[in-house]
mmCIF file of C-alpha atoms in Angstrom:
data_model
loop_
_atom_site.group_PDB
_atom_site.id
_atom_site.type_symbol
_atom_site.label_atom_id
_atom_site.label_comp_id
_atom_site.label_asym_id
_atom_site.label_seq_id
_atom_site.Cartn_x
_atom_site.Cartn_y
_atom_site.Cartn_z
ATOM 1 C CA UNK B 1 155.518 -69.387 40.803
ATOM 2 C CA UNK B 2 153.315 -71.500 38.554
ATOM 3 C CA UNK B 3 154.998 -74.599 37.133
ATOM 4 C CA UNK B 4 154.861 -74.937 33.338
ATOM 5 C CA UNK B 5 152.949 -77.818 31.776
ATOM 6 C CA UNK B 6 155.005 -80.108 29.536
ATOM 7 C CA UNK B 7 153.387 -78.599 26.433
ATOM 8 C CA UNK B 8 154.235 -75.067 27.570
ATOM 9 C CA UNK B 9 157.777 -76.148 28.505
ATOM 10 C CA UNK B 10 158.539 -77.650 25.081
ATOM 11 C CA UNK B 11 156.772 -74.796 23.267
ATOM 12 C CA UNK B 12 158.831 -72.274 25.255
ATOM 13 C CA UNK B 13 161.951 -74.122 24.074
ATOM 14 C CA UNK B 14 160.751 -73.795 20.469
ATOM 15 C CA UNK B 15 160.139 -70.070 20.896
ATOM 16 C CA UNK B 16 163.611 -69.706 22.388
ATOM 17 C CA UNK B 17 165.117 -71.566 19.424
ATOM 18 C CA UNK B 18 163.248 -69.254 17.022
ATOM 19 C CA UNK B 19 165.400 -66.423 18.369
ATOM 20 C CA UNK B 20 168.386 -68.042 16.597
ATOM 21 C CA UNK B 21 166.650 -67.826 13.205
ATOM 22 C CA UNK B 22 168.501 -66.031 10.432
ATOM 23 C CA UNK B 23 165.369 -65.571 8.316
ATOM 24 C CA UNK B 24 164.129 -62.034 7.696
ATOM 25 C CA UNK B 25 160.587 -63.140 6.917
ATOM 26 C CA UNK B 26 159.592 -65.455 9.789
ATOM 27 C CA UNK B 27 161.453 -66.829 12.813
ATOM 28 C CA UNK B 28 160.476 -70.434 13.532
ATOM 29 C CA UNK B 29 161.699 -72.866 16.167
ATOM 30 C CA UNK B 30 161.090 -76.602 16.556
ATOM 31 C CA UNK B 31 161.742 -79.028 19.409
ATOM 32 C CA UNK B 32 161.581 -82.816 19.168
ATOM 33 C CA UNK B 33 160.794 -84.629 22.411
ATOM 34 C CA UNK B 34 160.333 -88.241 23.394
ATOM 35 C CA UNK B 35 159.342 -89.522 26.835
ATOM 36 C CA UNK B 36 159.282 -85.916 28.155
ATOM 37 C CA UNK B 37 162.907 -85.373 27.113
ATOM 38 C CA UNK B 38 164.239 -83.033 24.434
ATOM 39 C CA UNK B 39 166.142 -84.987 21.796
ATOM 40 C CA UNK B 40 166.679 -82.195 19.224
ATOM 41 C CA UNK B 41 165.914 -78.629 18.332
ATOM 42 C CA UNK B 42 166.105 -76.529 15.219
ATOM 43 C CA UNK B 43 165.397 -73.109 13.793
ATOM 44 C CA UNK B 44 165.083 -71.830 10.248
ATOM 45 C CA UNK B 45 168.343 -70.663 8.794
ATOM 46 C CA UNK B 46 171.030 -71.325 6.225
ATOM 47 C CA UNK B 47 173.297 -74.335 5.995
ATOM 48 C CA UNK B 48 176.179 -74.369 8.474
ATOM 49 C CA UNK B 49 178.811 -71.901 7.300
ATOM 50 C CA UNK B 50 176.555 -70.554 4.553
ATOM 51 C CA UNK B 51 175.374 -67.047 3.759
ATOM 52 C CA UNK B 52 172.438 -65.936 5.898
ATOM 53 C CA UNK B 53 169.332 -64.025 4.845
ATOM 54 C CA UNK B 54 169.911 -61.497 7.621
ATOM 55 C CA UNK B 55 173.249 -60.691 5.963
ATOM 56 C CA UNK B 56 172.384 -60.668 2.247
ATOM 57 C CA UNK B 57 168.595 -60.902 2.031
ATOM 58 C CA UNK B 58 166.409 -63.807 1.059
ATOM 59 C CA UNK B 59 167.175 -65.831 -2.056
ATOM 60 C CA UNK B 60 163.676 -66.060 -3.496
ATOM 61 C CA UNK B 61 162.527 -68.439 -6.216
ATOM 62 C CA UNK B 62 158.786 -68.499 -6.966
ATOM 63 C CA UNK B 63 158.123 -66.549 -3.781
ATOM 64 C CA UNK B 64 159.996 -68.997 -1.532
ATOM 65 C CA UNK B 65 163.373 -68.499 0.082
ATOM 66 C CA UNK B 66 165.588 -71.367 -1.050
ATOM 67 C CA UNK B 67 168.478 -70.362 1.204
ATOM 68 C CA UNK B 68 166.877 -71.484 4.464
ATOM 69 C CA UNK B 69 166.319 -74.888 5.931
ATOM 70 C CA UNK B 70 163.092 -74.966 7.919
ATOM 71 C CA UNK B 71 163.190 -75.429 11.691
ATOM 72 C CA UNK B 72 161.405 -78.787 11.522
ATOM 73 C CA UNK B 73 163.910 -80.146 8.993
ATOM 74 C CA UNK B 74 166.858 -78.836 11.003
ATOM 75 C CA UNK B 75 165.563 -80.653 14.102
ATOM 76 C CA UNK B 76 164.992 -83.907 12.181
ATOM 77 C CA UNK B 77 168.430 -83.641 10.540
ATOM 78 C CA UNK B 78 170.028 -83.045 13.944
ATOM 79 C CA UNK B 79 168.549 -86.385 15.061
ATOM 80 C CA UNK B 80 169.921 -88.087 11.953
ATOM 81 C CA UNK B 81 173.351 -86.528 12.432
ATOM 82 C CA UNK B 82 173.651 -87.609 16.056
ATOM 83 C CA UNK B 83 171.803 -90.932 15.881
ATOM 84 C CA UNK B 84 168.617 -90.136 17.822
ATOM 85 C CA UNK B 85 165.503 -91.961 16.652
ATOM 86 C CA UNK B 86 162.485 -89.801 15.865
ATOM 87 C CA UNK B 87 160.112 -92.756 15.665
ATOM 88 C CA UNK B 88 157.213 -92.160 18.038
ATOM 89 C CA UNK B 89 158.495 -88.728 19.068
ATOM 90 C CA UNK B 90 156.565 -85.475 19.349
ATOM 91 C CA UNK B 91 157.427 -82.177 17.693
ATOM 92 C CA UNK B 92 156.696 -78.729 19.117
ATOM 93 C CA UNK B 93 156.886 -75.945 16.558
ATOM 94 C CA UNK B 94 156.129 -72.239 16.753
ATOM 95 C CA UNK B 95 154.178 -72.285 13.453
ATOM 96 C CA UNK B 96 152.133 -74.896 11.599
ATOM 97 C CA UNK B 97 154.500 -76.870 9.337
ATOM 98 C CA UNK B 98 154.622 -76.304 5.583
ATOM 99 C CA UNK B 99 153.717 -79.120 3.208
ATOM 100 C CA UNK B 100 157.337 -80.241 2.677
ATOM 101 C CA UNK B 101 158.050 -80.335 6.416
ATOM 102 C CA UNK B 102 154.767 -82.184 6.958
ATOM 103 C CA UNK B 103 155.957 -84.984 4.680
ATOM 104 C CA UNK B 104 159.341 -85.166 6.438
ATOM 105 C CA UNK B 105 157.637 -85.263 9.851
ATOM 106 C CA UNK B 106 155.453 -88.173 8.744
ATOM 107 C CA UNK B 107 158.404 -90.056 7.226
ATOM 108 C CA UNK B 108 160.446 -89.510 10.412
ATOM 109 C CA UNK B 109 157.758 -91.349 12.394
ATOM 110 C CA UNK B 110 156.830 -88.377 14.569
ATOM 111 C CA UNK B 111 153.437 -89.151 16.099
ATOM 112 C CA UNK B 112 152.245 -85.716 17.230
ATOM 113 C CA UNK B 113 152.777 -82.154 16.081
ATOM 114 C CA UNK B 114 152.112 -79.360 18.564
ATOM 115 C CA UNK B 115 152.069 -75.852 17.123
ATOM 116 C CA UNK B 116 151.493 -72.386 18.591
ATOM 117 C CA UNK B 117 150.530 -70.366 15.519
ATOM 118 C CA UNK B 118 148.546 -71.101 12.400
ATOM 119 C CA UNK B 119 150.622 -70.231 9.342
ATOM 120 C CA UNK B 120 149.380 -70.930 5.843
ATOM 121 C CA UNK B 121 148.018 -74.294 7.050
ATOM 122 C CA UNK B 122 148.011 -76.155 3.747
ATOM 123 C CA UNK B 123 144.881 -78.335 3.372
ATOM 124 C CA UNK B 124 146.935 -81.179 1.887
ATOM 125 C CA UNK B 125 149.342 -81.072 4.854
ATOM 126 C CA UNK B 126 146.359 -81.380 7.195
ATOM 127 C CA UNK B 127 145.017 -84.259 5.075
ATOM 128 C CA UNK B 128 148.405 -86.030 5.111
ATOM 129 C CA UNK B 129 148.769 -85.643 8.882
ATOM 130 C CA UNK B 130 145.254 -87.000 9.413
ATOM 131 C CA UNK B 131 145.651 -89.954 7.021
ATOM 132 C CA UNK B 132 149.012 -90.837 8.592
ATOM 133 C CA UNK B 133 147.626 -90.734 12.131
ATOM 134 C CA UNK B 134 149.761 -87.768 13.195
ATOM 135 C CA UNK B 135 147.957 -85.762 15.854
ATOM 136 C CA UNK B 136 147.868 -81.997 15.280
ATOM 137 C CA UNK B 137 147.424 -80.057 18.516
ATOM 138 C CA UNK B 138 147.346 -76.283 18.720
ATOM 139 C CA UNK B 139 148.975 -75.087 21.946
ATOM 140 C CA UNK B 140 148.117 -71.607 23.121
ATOM 141 C CA UNK B 141 151.534 -70.348 24.111
ATOM 142 C CA UNK B 142 151.790 -68.223 27.219
ATOM 143 C CA UNK B 143 154.975 -66.193 27.039
ATOM 144 C CA UNK B 144 156.274 -66.480 30.591
ATOM 145 C CA UNK B 145 159.047 -64.024 29.792
ATOM 146 C CA UNK B 146 156.712 -61.090 29.188
ATOM 147 C CA UNK B 147 156.332 -58.674 32.067
ATOM 148 C CA UNK B 148 152.609 -58.398 32.693
ATOM 149 C CA UNK B 149 153.176 -55.149 34.614
ATOM 150 C CA UNK B 150 155.332 -53.356 32.022
ATOM 151 C CA UNK B 151 152.618 -50.836 31.105
ATOM 152 C CA UNK B 152 152.021 -50.004 34.770
ATOM 153 C CA UNK B 153 155.756 -49.596 35.348
ATOM 154 C CA UNK B 154 156.065 -47.305 32.341
ATOM 155 C CA UNK B 155 153.092 -45.220 33.551
ATOM 156 C CA UNK B 156 154.728 -44.941 36.987
ATOM 157 C CA UNK B 157 157.982 -43.727 35.442
ATOM 158 C CA UNK B 158 156.039 -41.251 33.271
ATOM 159 C CA UNK B 159 154.430 -39.846 36.428
ATOM 160 C CA UNK B 160 157.841 -39.525 38.095
ATOM 161 C CA UNK B 161 159.249 -37.792 35.050
ATOM 162 C CA UNK B 162 156.314 -35.371 35.000
ATOM 163 C CA UNK B 163 157.113 -34.468 38.617
ATOM 164 C CA UNK B 164 160.785 -34.001 37.698
ATOM 165 C CA UNK B 165 159.713 -31.664 34.905
ATOM 166 C CA UNK B 166 157.616 -29.679 37.395
ATOM 167 C CA UNK B 167 160.761 -29.387 39.520
ATOM 168 C CA UNK B 168 162.665 -27.864 36.600
ATOM 169 C CA UNK B 169 164.351 -30.814 34.852
ATOM 170 C CA UNK B 170 165.320 -30.150 31.216
ATOM 171 C CA UNK B 171 162.959 -31.397 28.482
ATOM 172 C CA UNK B 172 165.798 -33.244 26.744
ATOM 173 C CA UNK B 173 166.653 -35.106 29.978
ATOM 174 C CA UNK B 174 163.008 -36.061 30.513
ATOM 175 C CA UNK B 175 162.684 -37.251 26.916
ATOM 176 C CA UNK B 176 165.880 -39.365 27.171
ATOM 177 C CA UNK B 177 164.769 -40.935 30.452
ATOM 178 C CA UNK B 178 161.299 -41.740 29.084
ATOM 179 C CA UNK B 179 162.755 -43.372 25.956
ATOM 180 C CA UNK B 180 165.103 -45.427 28.128
ATOM 181 C CA UNK B 181 162.173 -46.513 30.322
ATOM 182 C CA UNK B 182 160.209 -47.516 27.219
ATOM 183 C CA UNK B 183 163.072 -49.750 26.112
ATOM 184 C CA UNK B 184 163.460 -51.317 29.534
ATOM 185 C CA UNK B 185 159.779 -52.049 30.131
ATOM 186 C CA UNK B 186 158.829 -53.086 26.623
ATOM 187 C CA UNK B 187 161.822 -55.388 25.986
ATOM 188 C CA UNK B 188 162.926 -53.146 23.141
ATOM 189 C CA UNK B 189 159.561 -53.288 21.350
#
């Protein structure tokens, strides 16, 4: 087994956190690390105990959902709540931060932002990061949880099912088994 680099390790944590998102439009996760240790994590969602977008839809004003707190802000606020300094820390986020999060990241003293996906990279956010000396590093994320052989496995099962059909298995049984195999080997996709 290949050992993950630190960047891949922290980015994997951010992608895992994104799975907790309650946003219908985009799931984002953020991890704050210092000295190769995770000090906080966040995902985009509603305030604690509040109504979630996945339950009632987004609350849009001028094309922006005002119900959610962005992943980056949630991670920074977690540090504030529990007394962990963000000064000199690094942030790993699944998507390039918005302009408002950019300003919070700078003010929190975070020195580097690592991101996996470009997302509406605002030119002023890039300018602010550069003028503040915050490094912006795009990390190509390798999803270690994906099964690189899923297509081959599904093809193998399809061949087996074809042989079962030749042996007289019912079409409905074959169809059900193939659909089940698709779910298993494609992680529900």
